[in-house]
């Protein structure tokens, strides 16, 4: 069993690790991204492919990431390098780890912008701006925000400030405490919201949209989007879960924890969709409306509820917290890398990483207004960053981890770390060696060849 500790410290308990990893996984991906991507790709069949991806790609790869991190006890680049060298293999595997550090930086640049939207909406909710709002007014509210780079920059900065404040306090004083306080709070508010949504909305129609597969809508693009969403939602493919694994005690079961994290993340996405689409249909909104979907539908729904203002504050608070705990994990590989590789203090590393990400985020902010005319292959900077990271870099990073854990690491090492009953271990090894890399490869190549 891998022993020792990361120089950054470790989680205070098995539960804290699960809370931290769940806090990473449950985020804007579940509540903001899943509904609109499902909506854009026709619903039911997309959801089915998504669930399949979670099971045959997500679950084995989350176990692979945690085990590589825990065995390596370093930032993703060096964990991979050290483990490769210990097997007498090429150190060049480390570049997959460095790619992850960069991918996380790219993702957080636009993720923080959306995190800023949640804060802006929290402020609107607090002053009762959603009460009896009309669909047109809700659309206008979002339109006004997106047209205003200064307001977006303000909230983007506040959001990055929150992320940095936790990150610079380190693992034991920052990330660990944040996980203990924020994740349970987040799950509690979500549960209350969903209970309310399910008791009032037209759940039947939402369930039909989400679960009745219409395979005519399922093209290569939709399958790629489902796979990208699985990576994004589970925080896989860039070393976030890997670095969280590097802070995990050696005696914690990896398969058991992975199962808990994946189950929680998937449940939140599905339940959020079930509570959310009734509002879309009841107000005649277009499920394929795009990234603004939640920010138009929710004010509408919340504005019509009794005690809507209170619920609206609770909801956007929950969304902001979900984004916050995820963003912390998106930055952690870069921070750990700077501390270990550049011998910086945690404070400096955090400030440098956050500063770079903050500056890069301005690109996404401007791509929604002043620079919306500049496109790359028909996509604005924000759309291009989202597409490149989610649909290409995360699957590539995930495939690299799968191949690394399945083929480069010896059976002795992975069996020791996973410590699972023989049939479960064999199933994992089969998935991580053949099924996950092939599935990712087929989807990526199929799409490249114009599927
Ligand atoms: N999983 C988070 C969400 O669903 C986002 C996230 C956090 C993430 N860490 C990540 C996505 C690492 C990809 C990789 O909102």
mmCIF file of C-alpha atoms in Angstrom, residues 5-255:
data_model
loop_
_atom_site.group_PDB
_atom_site.id
_atom_site.type_symbol
_atom_site.label_atom_id
_atom_site.label_comp_id
_atom_site.label_asym_id
_atom_site.label_seq_id
_atom_site.Cartn_x
_atom_site.Cartn_y
_atom_site.Cartn_z
ATOM 1 C CA UNK A 5 2.134 11.862 2.725
ATOM 2 C CA UNK A 6 1.999 14.695 0.274
ATOM 3 C CA UNK A 7 4.039 17.713 1.393
ATOM 4 C CA UNK A 8 0.747 19.605 1.314
ATOM 5 C CA UNK A 9 -0.782 17.450 4.060
ATOM 6 C CA UNK A 10 -3.810 15.175 3.926
ATOM 7 C CA UNK A 11 -7.590 15.000 4.385
ATOM 8 C CA UNK A 12 -8.650 14.700 7.986
ATOM 9 C CA UNK A 13 -10.858 11.662 7.309
ATOM 10 C CA UNK A 14 -12.304 9.396 4.651
ATOM 11 C CA UNK A 15 -15.547 11.348 4.832
ATOM 12 C CA UNK A 16 -13.776 14.651 4.233
ATOM 13 C CA UNK A 17 -12.163 13.214 1.140
ATOM 14 C CA UNK A 18 -15.550 12.101 -0.172
ATOM 15 C CA UNK A 19 -17.015 15.521 0.641
ATOM 16 C CA UNK A 20 -14.114 17.300 -1.051
ATOM 17 C CA UNK A 21 -14.277 15.148 -4.179
ATOM 18 C CA UNK A 22 -18.059 15.434 -4.259
ATOM 19 C CA UNK A 23 -17.690 19.187 -3.844
ATOM 20 C CA UNK A 24 -15.376 19.120 -6.836
ATOM 21 C CA UNK A 25 -17.684 16.970 -8.943
ATOM 22 C CA UNK A 26 -20.988 18.626 -8.062
ATOM 23 C CA UNK A 27 -20.867 22.059 -9.578
ATOM 24 C CA UNK A 28 -22.039 24.198 -12.436
ATOM 25 C CA UNK A 29 -21.622 21.094 -14.578
ATOM 26 C CA UNK A 30 -24.585 19.428 -12.898
ATOM 27 C CA UNK A 31 -26.948 22.342 -12.533
ATOM 28 C CA UNK A 32 -25.951 24.829 -15.221
ATOM 29 C CA UNK A 33 -24.324 22.714 -17.957
ATOM 30 C CA UNK A 34 -26.058 19.326 -17.855
ATOM 31 C CA UNK A 35 -29.593 20.665 -18.483
ATOM 32 C CA UNK A 36 -28.668 22.869 -21.416
ATOM 33 C CA UNK A 37 -26.341 20.390 -23.079
ATOM 34 C CA UNK A 38 -29.020 17.702 -22.690
ATOM 35 C CA UNK A 39 -31.522 20.202 -24.090
ATOM 36 C CA UNK A 40 -29.342 21.040 -27.089
ATOM 37 C CA UNK A 41 -28.838 17.366 -27.847
ATOM 38 C CA UNK A 42 -32.426 16.249 -27.714
ATOM 39 C CA UNK A 43 -32.772 14.903 -24.176
ATOM 40 C CA UNK A 44 -33.445 11.182 -23.642
ATOM 41 C CA UNK A 45 -30.935 9.459 -25.902
ATOM 42 C CA UNK A 46 -28.255 11.905 -24.786
ATOM 43 C CA UNK A 47 -28.949 11.104 -21.141
ATOM 44 C CA UNK A 48 -28.713 7.385 -21.853
ATOM 45 C CA UNK A 49 -25.318 7.776 -23.540
ATOM 46 C CA UNK A 50 -24.245 10.029 -20.694
ATOM 47 C CA UNK A 51 -25.064 7.363 -18.104
ATOM 48 C CA UNK A 52 -23.234 4.758 -20.142
ATOM 49 C CA UNK A 53 -20.165 7.010 -20.286
ATOM 50 C CA UNK A 54 -20.285 7.540 -16.525
ATOM 51 C CA UNK A 55 -20.294 3.787 -15.929
ATOM 52 C CA UNK A 56 -17.767 2.464 -18.430
ATOM 53 C CA UNK A 57 -15.477 5.494 -18.687
ATOM 54 C CA UNK A 58 -16.036 7.667 -15.633
ATOM 55 C CA UNK A 59 -16.010 5.092 -12.863
ATOM 56 C CA UNK A 60 -12.850 3.245 -13.933
ATOM 57 C CA UNK A 61 -11.012 6.497 -14.650
ATOM 58 C CA UNK A 62 -11.917 8.118 -11.334
ATOM 59 C CA UNK A 63 -10.393 5.085 -9.607
ATOM 60 C CA UNK A 64 -7.327 5.338 -11.833
ATOM 61 C CA UNK A 65 -6.857 9.037 -11.034
ATOM 62 C CA UNK A 66 -7.194 8.559 -7.291
ATOM 63 C CA UNK A 67 -4.768 5.656 -7.238
ATOM 64 C CA UNK A 68 -2.141 7.435 -9.323
ATOM 65 C CA UNK A 69 -2.378 10.502 -7.089
ATOM 66 C CA UNK A 70 -2.215 8.549 -3.858
ATOM 67 C CA UNK A 71 0.676 6.399 -5.018
ATOM 68 C CA UNK A 72 2.595 9.373 -6.409
ATOM 69 C CA UNK A 73 1.813 11.852 -3.588
ATOM 70 C CA UNK A 74 2.781 14.797 -5.794
ATOM 71 C CA UNK A 75 1.268 17.186 -8.339
ATOM 72 C CA UNK A 76 -0.147 15.320 -11.370
ATOM 73 C CA UNK A 77 2.933 15.845 -13.535
ATOM 74 C CA UNK A 78 5.362 14.511 -10.941
ATOM 75 C CA UNK A 79 3.115 11.754 -9.612
ATOM 76 C CA UNK A 80 2.965 10.348 -13.117
ATOM 77 C CA UNK A 81 6.690 10.826 -13.700
ATOM 78 C CA UNK A 82 7.727 9.179 -10.441
ATOM 79 C CA UNK A 83 5.425 6.202 -10.961
ATOM 80 C CA UNK A 84 6.583 5.738 -14.568
ATOM 81 C CA UNK A 85 10.221 5.775 -13.501
ATOM 82 C CA UNK A 86 9.518 3.303 -10.683
ATOM 83 C CA UNK A 87 8.197 0.904 -13.332
ATOM 84 C CA UNK A 88 11.247 1.496 -15.511
ATOM 85 C CA UNK A 89 9.091 3.292 -18.085
ATOM 86 C CA UNK A 90 9.524 6.535 -19.977
ATOM 87 C CA UNK A 91 9.231 9.734 -17.934
ATOM 88 C CA UNK A 92 7.511 11.320 -20.930
ATOM 89 C CA UNK A 93 4.186 10.207 -19.469
ATOM 90 C CA UNK A 94 4.562 13.298 -17.302
ATOM 91 C CA UNK A 95 3.463 15.539 -20.158
ATOM 92 C CA UNK A 96 -0.055 14.205 -19.753
ATOM 93 C CA UNK A 97 0.089 15.569 -16.203
ATOM 94 C CA UNK A 98 1.311 18.960 -17.346
ATOM 95 C CA UNK A 99 -1.421 19.084 -19.992
ATOM 96 C CA UNK A 100 -3.895 18.545 -17.167
ATOM 97 C CA UNK A 101 -2.518 21.492 -15.214
ATOM 98 C CA UNK A 102 -2.990 23.682 -18.302
ATOM 99 C CA UNK A 103 -6.446 22.308 -19.088
ATOM 100 C CA UNK A 104 -7.592 23.154 -15.567
ATOM 101 C CA UNK A 105 -6.334 26.702 -16.020
ATOM 102 C CA UNK A 106 -8.264 27.081 -19.275
ATOM 103 C CA UNK A 107 -11.452 25.631 -17.802
ATOM 104 C CA UNK A 108 -11.347 27.761 -14.677
ATOM 105 C CA UNK A 109 -10.961 30.915 -16.771
ATOM 106 C CA UNK A 110 -14.507 30.587 -18.109
ATOM 107 C CA UNK A 111 -15.864 28.622 -15.147
ATOM 108 C CA UNK A 112 -15.071 31.600 -12.926
ATOM 109 C CA UNK A 113 -16.993 33.882 -15.271
ATOM 110 C CA UNK A 114 -20.098 31.694 -14.865
ATOM 111 C CA UNK A 115 -19.369 31.512 -11.132
ATOM 112 C CA UNK A 116 -19.523 35.312 -11.277
ATOM 113 C CA UNK A 117 -22.967 35.132 -12.924
ATOM 114 C CA UNK A 118 -24.202 33.052 -9.985
ATOM 115 C CA UNK A 119 -22.985 35.748 -7.584
ATOM 116 C CA UNK A 120 -24.601 38.505 -9.655
ATOM 117 C CA UNK A 121 -27.868 36.560 -9.555
ATOM 118 C CA UNK A 122 -27.494 35.980 -5.836
ATOM 119 C CA UNK A 123 -27.348 39.755 -5.414
ATOM 120 C CA UNK A 124 -30.427 40.183 -7.643
ATOM 121 C CA UNK A 125 -32.273 37.512 -5.664
ATOM 122 C CA UNK A 126 -31.420 39.236 -2.402
ATOM 123 C CA UNK A 127 -33.019 42.477 -3.554
ATOM 124 C CA UNK A 128 -36.145 40.641 -4.694
ATOM 125 C CA UNK A 129 -35.631 41.254 -8.396
ATOM 126 C CA UNK A 130 -37.305 38.012 -9.490
ATOM 127 C CA UNK A 131 -40.698 38.531 -7.899
ATOM 128 C CA UNK A 132 -43.380 38.046 -10.587
ATOM 129 C CA UNK A 133 -40.812 38.476 -13.342
ATOM 130 C CA UNK A 134 -42.073 37.845 -16.895
ATOM 131 C CA UNK A 135 -40.258 35.599 -19.411
ATOM 132 C CA UNK A 136 -39.302 38.670 -21.450
ATOM 133 C CA UNK A 137 -37.940 40.453 -18.399
ATOM 134 C CA UNK A 138 -35.964 37.375 -17.351
ATOM 135 C CA UNK A 139 -34.391 37.204 -20.814
ATOM 136 C CA UNK A 140 -33.632 40.901 -20.617
ATOM 137 C CA UNK A 141 -31.976 40.576 -17.206
ATOM 138 C CA UNK A 142 -29.536 37.989 -18.535
ATOM 139 C CA UNK A 143 -29.015 39.948 -21.744
ATOM 140 C CA UNK A 144 -28.161 43.066 -19.752
ATOM 141 C CA UNK A 145 -25.595 41.206 -17.671
ATOM 142 C CA UNK A 146 -23.905 39.622 -20.694
ATOM 143 C CA UNK A 147 -23.783 42.951 -22.503
ATOM 144 C CA UNK A 148 -21.979 44.575 -19.581
ATOM 145 C CA UNK A 149 -18.307 43.563 -19.366
ATOM 146 C CA UNK A 150 -17.594 45.676 -16.272
ATOM 147 C CA UNK A 151 -20.283 44.061 -14.142
ATOM 148 C CA UNK A 152 -19.177 40.631 -15.278
ATOM 149 C CA UNK A 153 -15.556 41.504 -14.564
ATOM 150 C CA UNK A 154 -16.518 42.647 -11.073
ATOM 151 C CA UNK A 155 -18.275 39.367 -10.188
ATOM 152 C CA UNK A 156 -15.605 37.297 -11.943
ATOM 153 C CA UNK A 157 -13.040 39.008 -9.699
ATOM 154 C CA UNK A 158 -15.083 38.418 -6.546
ATOM 155 C CA UNK A 159 -15.455 34.761 -7.458
ATOM 156 C CA UNK A 160 -11.724 34.301 -8.093
ATOM 157 C CA UNK A 161 -11.087 36.088 -4.800
ATOM 158 C CA UNK A 162 -13.218 33.509 -2.958
ATOM 159 C CA UNK A 163 -11.400 30.633 -4.657
ATOM 160 C CA UNK A 164 -8.007 32.103 -3.862
ATOM 161 C CA UNK A 165 -8.914 32.770 -0.224
ATOM 162 C CA UNK A 166 -9.507 29.052 0.357
ATOM 163 C CA UNK A 167 -6.673 27.849 -1.826
ATOM 164 C CA UNK A 168 -3.904 29.866 -0.168
ATOM 165 C CA UNK A 169 -4.841 28.435 3.233
ATOM 166 C CA UNK A 170 -3.583 25.070 2.060
ATOM 167 C CA UNK A 171 -5.046 21.596 2.236
ATOM 168 C CA UNK A 172 -5.649 21.147 5.935
ATOM 169 C CA UNK A 173 -6.675 24.713 6.822
ATOM 170 C CA UNK A 174 -8.379 25.586 3.521
ATOM 171 C CA UNK A 175 -9.601 22.773 1.292
ATOM 172 C CA UNK A 176 -10.400 20.363 4.116
ATOM 173 C CA UNK A 177 -12.409 22.890 6.128
ATOM 174 C CA UNK A 178 -14.192 24.191 3.037
ATOM 175 C CA UNK A 179 -15.240 20.646 2.144
ATOM 176 C CA UNK A 180 -16.585 19.989 5.623
ATOM 177 C CA UNK A 181 -18.596 23.194 5.747
ATOM 178 C CA UNK A 182 -19.669 23.825 2.185
ATOM 179 C CA UNK A 183 -20.476 20.429 0.681
ATOM 180 C CA UNK A 184 -23.037 19.370 3.318
ATOM 181 C CA UNK A 185 -24.614 22.830 3.126
ATOM 182 C CA UNK A 186 -24.820 22.585 -0.621
ATOM 183 C CA UNK A 187 -26.416 19.138 -0.572
ATOM 184 C CA UNK A 188 -28.927 20.249 2.055
ATOM 185 C CA UNK A 189 -30.161 23.306 0.139
ATOM 186 C CA UNK A 190 -30.308 21.243 -3.041
ATOM 187 C CA UNK A 191 -32.430 18.603 -1.354
ATOM 188 C CA UNK A 192 -34.879 21.199 -0.070
ATOM 189 C CA UNK A 193 -35.121 22.849 -3.501
ATOM 190 C CA UNK A 194 -35.648 19.598 -5.295
ATOM 191 C CA UNK A 195 -38.302 18.493 -2.837
ATOM 192 C CA UNK A 196 -40.171 21.686 -3.576
ATOM 193 C CA UNK A 197 -39.660 21.455 -7.347
ATOM 194 C CA UNK A 198 -40.852 17.872 -7.493
ATOM 195 C CA UNK A 199 -43.930 18.623 -5.434
ATOM 196 C CA UNK A 200 -45.114 21.440 -7.709
ATOM 197 C CA UNK A 201 -43.782 21.076 -11.257
ATOM 198 C CA UNK A 202 -44.856 19.015 -14.252
ATOM 199 C CA UNK A 203 -42.363 16.261 -13.546
ATOM 200 C CA UNK A 204 -43.960 13.831 -15.998
ATOM 201 C CA UNK A 205 -43.064 15.894 -19.031
ATOM 202 C CA UNK A 206 -39.550 16.551 -17.723
ATOM 203 C CA UNK A 207 -39.060 12.843 -17.071
ATOM 204 C CA UNK A 208 -40.257 12.100 -20.591
ATOM 205 C CA UNK A 209 -37.845 14.610 -22.067
ATOM 206 C CA UNK A 210 -34.921 13.316 -20.002
ATOM 207 C CA UNK A 211 -35.543 9.593 -20.120
ATOM 208 C CA UNK A 212 -37.512 8.714 -23.273
ATOM 209 C CA UNK A 213 -34.741 8.119 -25.815
ATOM 210 C CA UNK A 214 -35.220 9.548 -29.289
ATOM 211 C CA UNK A 215 -32.312 8.061 -31.196
ATOM 212 C CA UNK A 216 -32.948 10.123 -34.315
ATOM 213 C CA UNK A 217 -31.448 13.071 -32.461
ATOM 214 C CA UNK A 218 -28.308 11.139 -31.563
ATOM 215 C CA UNK A 219 -25.422 11.990 -33.904
ATOM 216 C CA UNK A 220 -21.643 11.930 -33.438
ATOM 217 C CA UNK A 221 -21.754 15.411 -32.013
ATOM 218 C CA UNK A 222 -24.265 14.377 -29.343
ATOM 219 C CA UNK A 223 -22.251 11.307 -28.339
ATOM 220 C CA UNK A 224 -19.101 13.426 -28.061
ATOM 221 C CA UNK A 225 -21.003 15.984 -26.006
ATOM 222 C CA UNK A 226 -22.286 13.248 -23.659
ATOM 223 C CA UNK A 227 -18.790 11.901 -23.146
ATOM 224 C CA UNK A 228 -17.330 15.382 -22.621
ATOM 225 C CA UNK A 229 -20.066 16.135 -20.120
ATOM 226 C CA UNK A 230 -19.264 12.932 -18.194
ATOM 227 C CA UNK A 231 -15.606 13.965 -17.873
ATOM 228 C CA UNK A 232 -16.519 17.517 -16.952
ATOM 229 C CA UNK A 233 -19.139 16.597 -14.398
ATOM 230 C CA UNK A 234 -16.933 14.039 -12.656
ATOM 231 C CA UNK A 235 -13.956 16.457 -12.691
ATOM 232 C CA UNK A 236 -11.900 13.933 -14.660
ATOM 233 C CA UNK A 237 -9.192 14.230 -17.264
ATOM 234 C CA UNK A 238 -7.072 17.046 -15.851
ATOM 235 C CA UNK A 239 -5.698 15.832 -12.538
ATOM 236 C CA UNK A 240 -8.174 17.478 -10.133
ATOM 237 C CA UNK A 241 -9.346 14.200 -8.645
ATOM 238 C CA UNK A 242 -5.773 12.928 -8.961
ATOM 239 C CA UNK A 243 -4.424 15.725 -6.768
ATOM 240 C CA UNK A 244 -7.267 15.131 -4.299
ATOM 241 C CA UNK A 245 -6.183 11.486 -4.266
ATOM 242 C CA UNK A 246 -2.655 12.561 -3.386
ATOM 243 C CA UNK A 247 -4.015 13.934 -0.086
ATOM 244 C CA UNK A 248 -5.864 10.699 0.715
ATOM 245 C CA UNK A 249 -4.831 8.452 3.559
ATOM 246 C CA UNK A 250 -3.406 5.100 2.568
ATOM 247 C CA UNK A 251 -5.990 3.065 4.435
ATOM 248 C CA UNK A 252 -9.061 4.464 2.671
ATOM 249 C CA UNK A 253 -10.845 2.258 0.131
ATOM 250 C CA UNK A 254 -10.576 3.768 -3.337
ATOM 251 C CA UNK A 255 -13.339 1.708 -5.000
#
